[in-house]
Amino acid sequence: MAHYGLIEAGGTKFVLGIADETRNIAARHQVPTTTPQETLPACIDWFRQQGLSNPAAMGIASFGPLDLDRASPSWGHITRTPKPHWAGTDLVTPFAEAFGCPVAIDTDVNGAALSEHRWGAGVGFSSLLYLTIGTGIGGGFVGADGRLLRGLSHPEMGHIRVPRHAQDHNYAGFCPFHGDCLEGLTAGPAVKGRWGASLSDLPADHPAPGIIAWYLGQAICTFQAIMEPARIVLGGGVMHAPGILDKIRKAASEAGAGYFVGNPQDLVVPPALGDNAGLLGALALAMDEADG
Ligand code: ZN
């Protein structure tokens, strides 16, 4: 049976796994994200210790931004990240040289979109939008053709503009590029920047969850207008706040005013793959790479 080396590359840790095409993850491990010179060889060492040889492919689902243009000399490199040491890092070549196999790479959120579409909340649905709302906001869309949406690079859905909530005109937003884009107003640091605590830690009657849900409702309305997803999966730490999902569904329904085919009350759902979503995203990428 074919097997695959899997890498979920995050800002604080690299999660590693070895799996076969039945999605059985036989071994897993974590390596701290320090510098590329330390982290990448430590990952290769672990795969070798596990006896990984002749994998059908390796899959990398990574934090970004990434260069995903196959014609570019820096394909598979991390590009303009503010994370120290990692800008310009080639994530692909060390693994391709170590294991002599094809290596697939995409963003972590695109990987999660693929795995949720194929094996999770999107099973039985033609298209799926995956949004993660955590320390940042990212989105990946799998269309009715089963392929990820891509232009010059992967989408940067967290950086769309949104209208201002009527009770939220003083906070400037934390995005270093745009200030008050969606991420700048809605991700975890924006919640703590305004109210000094995460949504889950604020009193039950606090207006913050309603304001954050309203922004996410505007964003969903925008994404419905562009893509009409059959499923919208919302993940990430901000979604752990009690009741936030229902507030977002309601806000999105009001913003859309019944115009779109999909009804947010039905199509906005939590992830189904839980803690495995990252590695399964890497597996989906690797399996597609091996299939050509
Ligand atoms: Zn921005």
mmCIF file of C-alpha atoms and ligand atoms in Angstrom:
data_model
loop_
_atom_site.group_PDB
_atom_site.id
_atom_site.type_symbol
_atom_site.label_atom_id
_atom_site.label_comp_id
_atom_site.label_asym_id
_atom_site.label_seq_id
_atom_site.Cartn_x
_atom_site.Cartn_y
_atom_site.Cartn_z
ATOM 1 C CA MET A 1 0.000 0.000 0.000
ATOM 2 C CA ALA A 2 1.263 3.465 -0.849
ATOM 3 C CA HIS A 3 2.324 5.617 2.038
ATOM 4 C CA TYR A 4 2.872 9.337 2.437
ATOM 5 C CA GLY A 5 4.970 11.663 4.583
ATOM 6 C CA LEU A 6 2.874 14.490 6.017
ATOM 7 C CA ILE A 7 3.924 17.883 7.348
ATOM 8 C CA GLU A 8 1.663 20.474 8.953
ATOM 9 C CA ALA A 9 3.980 23.472 9.182
ATOM 10 C CA GLY A 10 2.812 25.980 11.771
ATOM 11 C CA GLY A 11 4.268 29.080 13.353
ATOM 12 C CA THR A 12 5.003 27.370 16.666
ATOM 13 C CA LYS A 13 5.397 23.703 15.677
ATOM 14 C CA PHE A 14 5.722 21.351 12.733
ATOM 15 C CA VAL A 15 3.370 18.373 13.119
ATOM 16 C CA LEU A 16 4.588 15.303 11.248
ATOM 17 C CA GLY A 17 2.808 12.106 10.293
ATOM 18 C CA ILE A 18 3.009 9.024 8.096
ATOM 19 C CA ALA A 19 -0.215 7.748 6.562
ATOM 20 C CA ASP A 20 -1.581 5.478 3.868
ATOM 21 C CA GLU A 21 -4.418 6.222 1.466
ATOM 22 C CA THR A 22 -6.999 4.859 3.912
ATOM 23 C CA ARG A 23 -6.163 7.902 6.097
ATOM 24 C CA ASN A 24 -4.666 5.746 8.814
ATOM 25 C CA ILE A 25 -2.017 7.957 10.452
ATOM 26 C CA ALA A 26 0.447 5.357 11.697
ATOM 27 C CA ALA A 27 2.910 7.676 13.438
ATOM 28 C CA ARG A 28 3.013 11.301 14.430
ATOM 29 C CA HIS A 29 5.475 13.682 15.985
ATOM 30 C CA GLN A 30 6.054 17.379 16.687
ATOM 31 C CA VAL A 31 9.114 19.532 16.061
ATOM 32 C CA PRO A 32 9.298 23.116 17.411
ATOM 33 C CA THR A 33 9.403 25.882 14.797
ATOM 34 C CA THR A 34 12.716 27.582 15.574
ATOM 35 C CA THR A 35 14.864 28.269 12.515
ATOM 36 C CA PRO A 36 14.770 26.497 9.141
ATOM 37 C CA GLN A 37 18.335 25.271 9.787
ATOM 38 C CA GLU A 38 17.157 23.424 12.915
ATOM 39 C CA THR A 39 13.551 22.548 12.203
ATOM 40 C CA LEU A 40 13.763 21.085 8.690
ATOM 41 C CA PRO A 41 16.642 18.643 9.419
ATOM 42 C CA ALA A 42 14.872 17.579 12.631
ATOM 43 C CA CYS A 43 11.782 16.726 10.550
ATOM 44 C CA ILE A 44 13.852 14.738 8.036
ATOM 45 C CA ASP A 45 15.597 12.886 10.893
ATOM 46 C CA TRP A 46 12.270 11.820 12.381
ATOM 47 C CA PHE A 47 10.914 10.511 9.073
ATOM 48 C CA ARG A 48 14.156 8.531 8.632
ATOM 49 C CA GLN A 49 13.930 7.143 12.173
ATOM 50 C CA GLN A 50 10.415 5.977 11.321
ATOM 51 C CA GLY A 51 11.817 4.108 8.334
ATOM 52 C CA LEU A 52 10.087 6.253 5.717
ATOM 53 C CA SER A 53 11.446 5.145 2.353
ATOM 54 C CA ASN A 54 10.050 5.424 -1.154
ATOM 55 C CA PRO A 55 6.928 7.370 -0.130
ATOM 56 C CA ALA A 56 4.449 7.881 -2.980
ATOM 57 C CA ALA A 57 4.644 11.602 -2.179
ATOM 58 C CA MET A 58 5.046 14.034 0.660
ATOM 59 C CA GLY A 59 2.496 16.724 1.483
ATOM 60 C CA ILE A 60 3.198 20.035 3.195
ATOM 61 C CA ALA A 61 0.343 22.201 4.519
ATOM 62 C CA SER A 62 2.084 25.333 5.702
ATOM 63 C CA PHE A 63 1.667 28.762 7.179
ATOM 64 C CA GLY A 64 2.255 31.388 4.532
ATOM 65 C CA PRO A 65 2.329 33.347 2.479
ATOM 66 C CA LEU A 66 3.783 30.831 0.011
ATOM 67 C CA ASP A 67 4.892 31.050 -3.613
ATOM 68 C CA LEU A 68 2.604 28.484 -5.310
ATOM 69 C CA ASP A 69 3.438 29.394 -8.930
ATOM 70 C CA ARG A 70 4.945 26.215 -10.403
ATOM 71 C CA ALA A 71 6.751 28.269 -13.048
ATOM 72 C CA SER A 72 8.469 30.441 -10.431
ATOM 73 C CA PRO A 73 12.052 29.732 -9.316
ATOM 74 C CA SER A 74 10.854 30.241 -5.727
ATOM 75 C CA TRP A 75 7.900 27.821 -5.937
ATOM 76 C CA GLY A 76 7.402 26.205 -2.540
ATOM 77 C CA HIS A 77 9.148 29.013 -0.673
ATOM 78 C CA ILE A 78 7.673 30.991 2.197
ATOM 79 C CA THR A 79 7.543 34.585 0.947
ATOM 80 C CA ARG A 80 6.910 37.784 2.924
ATOM 81 C CA THR A 81 6.192 36.385 6.389
ATOM 82 C CA PRO A 82 6.994 38.634 9.350
ATOM 83 C CA LYS A 83 8.085 35.497 11.233
ATOM 84 C CA PRO A 84 11.840 35.873 11.939
ATOM 85 C CA HIS A 85 14.192 33.531 10.001
ATOM 86 C CA TRP A 86 11.502 32.045 7.724
ATOM 87 C CA ALA A 87 11.004 34.573 4.903
ATOM 88 C CA GLY A 88 12.466 33.090 1.707
ATOM 89 C CA THR A 89 12.675 29.546 3.115
ATOM 90 C CA ASP A 90 12.477 26.707 0.572
ATOM 91 C CA LEU A 91 10.233 24.122 2.241
ATOM 92 C CA VAL A 92 10.145 21.657 -0.655
ATOM 93 C CA THR A 93 13.711 20.955 -1.785
ATOM 94 C CA PRO A 94 15.057 19.532 1.519
ATOM 95 C CA PHE A 95 12.300 16.873 1.563
ATOM 96 C CA ALA A 96 12.457 16.172 -2.179
ATOM 97 C CA GLU A 97 16.215 15.574 -1.941
ATOM 98 C CA ALA A 98 15.997 13.526 1.261
ATOM 99 C CA PHE A 99 13.263 11.163 0.081
ATOM 100 C CA GLY A 100 13.432 11.328 -3.722
ATOM 101 C CA CYS A 101 9.697 11.663 -4.182
ATOM 102 C CA PRO A 102 7.221 14.287 -5.404
ATOM 103 C CA VAL A 103 6.447 16.944 -2.775
ATOM 104 C CA ALA A 104 3.150 18.837 -2.724
ATOM 105 C CA ILE A 105 2.775 22.126 -0.902
ATOM 106 C CA ASP A 106 -0.092 24.480 -0.215
ATOM 107 C CA THR A 107 -1.325 26.679 2.597
ATOM 108 C CA ASP A 108 -2.624 25.079 5.776
ATOM 109 C CA VAL A 109 -6.062 26.552 5.125
ATOM 110 C CA ASN A 110 -6.135 25.249 1.541
ATOM 111 C CA GLY A 111 -5.166 21.828 2.898
ATOM 112 C CA ALA A 112 -7.971 21.990 5.440
ATOM 113 C CA ALA A 113 -10.429 23.043 2.717
ATOM 114 C CA LEU A 114 -9.424 20.039 0.607
ATOM 115 C CA SER A 115 -9.636 17.538 3.463
ATOM 116 C CA GLU A 116 -12.962 18.860 4.780
ATOM 117 C CA HIS A 117 -14.378 18.816 1.234
ATOM 118 C CA ARG A 118 -13.198 15.264 0.567
ATOM 119 C CA TRP A 119 -13.581 13.550 3.932
ATOM 120 C CA GLY A 120 -15.287 15.912 6.405
ATOM 121 C CA ALA A 121 -18.055 18.518 6.530
ATOM 122 C CA GLY A 122 -18.180 18.735 2.734
ATOM 123 C CA VAL A 123 -18.931 15.101 1.944
ATOM 124 C CA GLY A 124 -21.923 15.084 -0.406
ATOM 125 C CA PHE A 125 -21.584 18.791 -1.226
ATOM 126 C CA SER A 126 -20.182 20.126 -4.493
ATOM 127 C CA SER A 127 -18.166 23.073 -3.201
ATOM 128 C CA LEU A 128 -16.746 24.194 0.110
ATOM 129 C CA LEU A 129 -15.298 27.358 1.619
ATOM 130 C CA TYR A 130 -13.075 26.876 4.675
ATOM 131 C CA LEU A 131 -12.379 29.920 6.839
ATOM 132 C CA THR A 132 -10.136 29.857 9.877
ATOM 133 C CA ILE A 133 -10.532 32.654 12.407
ATOM 134 C CA GLY A 134 -7.695 32.566 14.925
ATOM 135 C CA THR A 135 -4.613 34.725 15.379
ATOM 136 C CA GLY A 136 -5.177 35.570 11.718
ATOM 137 C CA ILE A 137 -7.908 34.830 9.178
ATOM 138 C CA GLY A 138 -7.418 32.663 6.111
ATOM 139 C CA GLY A 139 -9.704 31.046 3.582
ATOM 140 C CA GLY A 140 -9.574 28.282 1.002
ATOM 141 C CA PHE A 141 -12.258 27.390 -1.552
ATOM 142 C CA VAL A 142 -12.791 24.086 -3.355
ATOM 143 C CA GLY A 143 -15.031 24.641 -6.355
ATOM 144 C CA ALA A 144 -17.564 22.332 -7.963
ATOM 145 C CA ASP A 145 -14.716 21.005 -10.157
ATOM 146 C CA GLY A 146 -12.977 19.739 -6.989
ATOM 147 C CA ARG A 147 -10.044 22.139 -7.388
ATOM 148 C CA LEU A 148 -8.726 24.851 -5.105
ATOM 149 C CA LEU A 149 -9.328 28.463 -6.116
ATOM 150 C CA ARG A 150 -6.027 30.027 -7.195
ATOM 151 C CA GLY A 151 -4.913 33.072 -9.123
ATOM 152 C CA LEU A 152 -1.373 34.436 -9.070
ATOM 153 C CA SER A 153 -1.142 32.776 -5.666
ATOM 154 C CA HIS A 154 -3.435 31.396 -2.978
ATOM 155 C CA PRO A 155 -6.340 33.620 -1.873
ATOM 156 C CA GLU A 156 -5.858 36.034 1.035
ATOM 157 C CA MET A 157 -9.474 36.089 2.156
ATOM 158 C CA GLY A 158 -8.680 37.541 5.589
ATOM 159 C CA HIS A 159 -7.714 40.823 3.974
ATOM 160 C CA ILE A 160 -11.019 41.788 2.342
ATOM 161 C CA ARG A 161 -12.544 45.099 3.342
ATOM 162 C CA VAL A 162 -15.710 45.101 5.429
ATOM 163 C CA PRO A 163 -18.082 47.911 6.421
ATOM 164 C CA ARG A 164 -17.799 49.248 9.969
ATOM 165 C CA HIS A 165 -20.112 48.059 12.709
ATOM 166 C CA ALA A 166 -22.136 50.993 14.074
ATOM 167 C CA GLN A 167 -20.631 50.583 17.565
ATOM 168 C CA ASP A 168 -17.054 50.010 16.441
ATOM 169 C CA HIS A 169 -15.596 53.192 14.973
ATOM 170 C CA ASN A 170 -12.670 53.802 17.360
ATOM 171 C CA TYR A 171 -10.504 50.699 16.943
ATOM 172 C CA ALA A 172 -7.980 51.162 14.110
ATOM 173 C CA GLY A 173 -7.439 47.430 13.425
ATOM 174 C CA PHE A 174 -4.149 45.568 13.766
ATOM 175 C CA CYS A 175 -3.334 44.465 10.217
ATOM 176 C CA PRO A 176 0.126 45.924 9.484
ATOM 177 C CA PHE A 177 -0.820 46.317 5.809
ATOM 178 C CA HIS A 178 -4.463 47.479 5.863
ATOM 179 C CA GLY A 179 -5.366 48.364 9.445
ATOM 180 C CA ASP A 180 -9.071 47.596 9.487
ATOM 181 C CA CYS A 181 -9.421 44.772 6.968
ATOM 182 C CA LEU A 182 -11.459 41.721 8.077
ATOM 183 C CA GLU A 183 -8.459 40.164 9.841
ATOM 184 C CA GLY A 184 -7.466 43.499 11.360
ATOM 185 C CA LEU A 185 -10.925 43.902 12.905
ATOM 186 C CA THR A 186 -11.936 40.318 13.693
ATOM 187 C CA ALA A 187 -9.024 37.941 14.405
ATOM 188 C CA GLY A 188 -7.935 37.087 17.953
ATOM 189 C CA PRO A 189 -5.517 40.028 18.400
ATOM 190 C CA ALA A 190 -8.297 42.464 17.376
ATOM 191 C CA VAL A 191 -10.578 41.044 20.091
ATOM 192 C CA LYS A 192 -7.861 41.342 22.737
ATOM 193 C CA GLY A 193 -6.817 44.754 21.347
ATOM 194 C CA ARG A 194 -10.277 46.195 21.930
ATOM 195 C CA TRP A 195 -11.558 44.347 24.964
ATOM 196 C CA GLY A 196 -8.445 42.945 26.681
ATOM 197 C CA ALA A 197 -9.642 39.323 26.663
ATOM 198 C CA SER A 198 -10.704 36.583 24.273
ATOM 199 C CA LEU A 199 -14.422 36.265 23.461
ATOM 200 C CA SER A 200 -14.716 33.159 25.652
ATOM 201 C CA ASP A 201 -13.406 35.098 28.674
ATOM 202 C CA LEU A 202 -15.784 38.082 28.416
ATOM 203 C CA PRO A 203 -19.101 38.220 30.363
ATOM 204 C CA ALA A 204 -22.049 36.533 28.648
ATOM 205 C CA ASP A 205 -23.870 39.838 28.009
ATOM 206 C CA HIS A 206 -20.817 41.598 26.515
ATOM 207 C CA PRO A 207 -21.411 43.189 23.073
ATOM 208 C CA ALA A 208 -18.101 41.854 21.664
ATOM 209 C CA PRO A 209 -19.340 38.494 20.303
ATOM 210 C CA GLY A 210 -22.190 40.250 18.515
ATOM 211 C CA ILE A 211 -19.806 42.734 16.897
ATOM 212 C CA ILE A 212 -17.315 40.055 15.810
ATOM 213 C CA ALA A 213 -20.164 37.870 14.491
ATOM 214 C CA TRP A 214 -21.534 40.842 12.555
ATOM 215 C CA TYR A 215 -18.189 41.337 10.765
ATOM 216 C CA LEU A 216 -17.952 37.637 9.941
ATOM 217 C CA GLY A 217 -21.543 37.763 8.667
ATOM 218 C CA GLN A 218 -20.594 40.605 6.272
ATOM 219 C CA ALA A 219 -17.591 38.555 5.114
ATOM 220 C CA ILE A 220 -19.708 35.451 4.481
ATOM 221 C CA CYS A 221 -22.137 37.562 2.471
ATOM 222 C CA THR A 222 -19.216 38.773 0.332
ATOM 223 C CA PHE A 223 -17.892 35.242 -0.192
ATOM 224 C CA GLN A 224 -21.389 33.991 -1.066
ATOM 225 C CA ALA A 225 -21.646 36.740 -3.667
ATOM 226 C CA ILE A 226 -18.363 35.642 -5.271
ATOM 227 C CA MET A 227 -18.444 31.844 -4.901
ATOM 228 C CA GLU A 228 -21.852 30.611 -3.674
ATOM 229 C CA PRO A 229 -20.273 27.810 -1.629
ATOM 230 C CA ALA A 230 -22.459 24.777 -0.919
ATOM 231 C CA ARG A 231 -20.755 24.490 2.488
ATOM 232 C CA ILE A 232 -18.971 27.107 4.602
ATOM 233 C CA VAL A 233 -16.795 25.630 7.369
ATOM 234 C CA LEU A 234 -15.644 27.961 10.139
ATOM 235 C CA GLY A 235 -12.653 26.870 12.235
ATOM 236 C CA GLY A 236 -9.994 28.509 14.415
ATOM 237 C CA GLY A 237 -9.721 29.654 18.018
ATOM 238 C CA VAL A 238 -12.223 32.536 17.810
ATOM 239 C CA MET A 239 -14.907 29.963 16.913
ATOM 240 C CA HIS A 240 -14.544 28.372 20.361
ATOM 241 C CA ALA A 241 -16.567 31.236 21.885
ATOM 242 C CA PRO A 242 -19.940 29.863 23.075
ATOM 243 C CA GLY A 243 -22.825 30.662 20.733
ATOM 244 C CA ILE A 244 -20.689 32.479 18.156
ATOM 245 C CA LEU A 245 -21.630 30.137 15.275
ATOM 246 C CA ASP A 246 -25.349 30.896 15.602
ATOM 247 C CA LYS A 247 -24.669 34.628 15.834
ATOM 248 C CA ILE A 248 -22.623 34.451 12.615
ATOM 249 C CA ARG A 249 -25.324 32.467 10.801
ATOM 250 C CA LYS A 250 -27.907 35.073 11.798
ATOM 251 C CA ALA A 251 -25.665 38.010 10.816
ATOM 252 C CA ALA A 252 -24.858 36.406 7.451
ATOM 253 C CA SER A 253 -28.542 35.735 6.769
ATOM 254 C CA GLU A 254 -29.438 39.351 7.519
ATOM 255 C CA ALA A 255 -26.565 40.681 5.395
ATOM 256 C CA GLY A 256 -27.526 38.458 2.435
ATOM 257 C CA ALA A 257 -31.239 39.369 2.728
ATOM 258 C CA GLY A 258 -32.296 36.091 1.122
ATOM 259 C CA TYR A 259 -30.642 36.875 -2.198
ATOM 260 C CA PHE A 260 -28.237 33.932 -2.483
ATOM 261 C CA VAL A 261 -29.008 30.304 -3.307
ATOM 262 C CA GLY A 262 -27.360 29.045 -0.116
ATOM 263 C CA ASN A 263 -28.982 29.853 3.235
ATOM 264 C CA PRO A 264 -26.356 30.604 5.916
ATOM 265 C CA GLN A 265 -28.554 28.906 8.543
ATOM 266 C CA ASP A 266 -27.936 25.615 6.727
ATOM 267 C CA LEU A 267 -24.591 25.965 5.021
ATOM 268 C CA VAL A 268 -22.385 27.482 7.772
ATOM 269 C CA VAL A 269 -21.029 24.578 9.860
ATOM 270 C CA PRO A 270 -18.100 23.702 12.167
ATOM 271 C CA PRO A 271 -15.212 21.515 10.948
ATOM 272 C CA ALA A 272 -15.753 17.744 11.045
ATOM 273 C CA LEU A 273 -12.162 16.489 11.077
ATOM 274 C CA GLY A 274 -11.069 18.050 14.365
ATOM 275 C CA ASP A 275 -7.420 17.716 15.338
ATOM 276 C CA ASN A 276 -6.632 15.611 12.252
ATOM 277 C CA ALA A 277 -7.624 18.316 9.763
ATOM 278 C CA GLY A 278 -4.074 19.640 9.355
ATOM 279 C CA LEU A 279 -2.369 16.314 8.658
ATOM 280 C CA LEU A 280 -5.287 15.129 6.527
ATOM 281 C CA GLY A 281 -4.918 18.328 4.510
ATOM 282 C CA ALA A 282 -1.290 17.406 3.888
ATOM 283 C CA LEU A 283 -2.444 13.885 2.937
ATOM 284 C CA ALA A 284 -4.978 15.217 0.420
ATOM 285 C CA LEU A 285 -2.234 17.340 -1.166
ATOM 286 C CA ALA A 286 0.192 14.405 -1.243
ATOM 287 C CA MET A 287 -2.348 11.984 -2.741
ATOM 288 C CA ASP A 288 -3.230 14.478 -5.488
ATOM 289 C CA GLU A 289 0.482 14.961 -6.218
ATOM 290 C CA ALA A 290 1.079 11.219 -6.456
ATOM 291 C CA ASP A 291 -1.904 10.907 -8.817
ATOM 292 C CA GLY A 292 -0.434 13.607 -11.033
HETATM 293 ZN ZN ZN B 1 -5.065 43.102 6.025
#
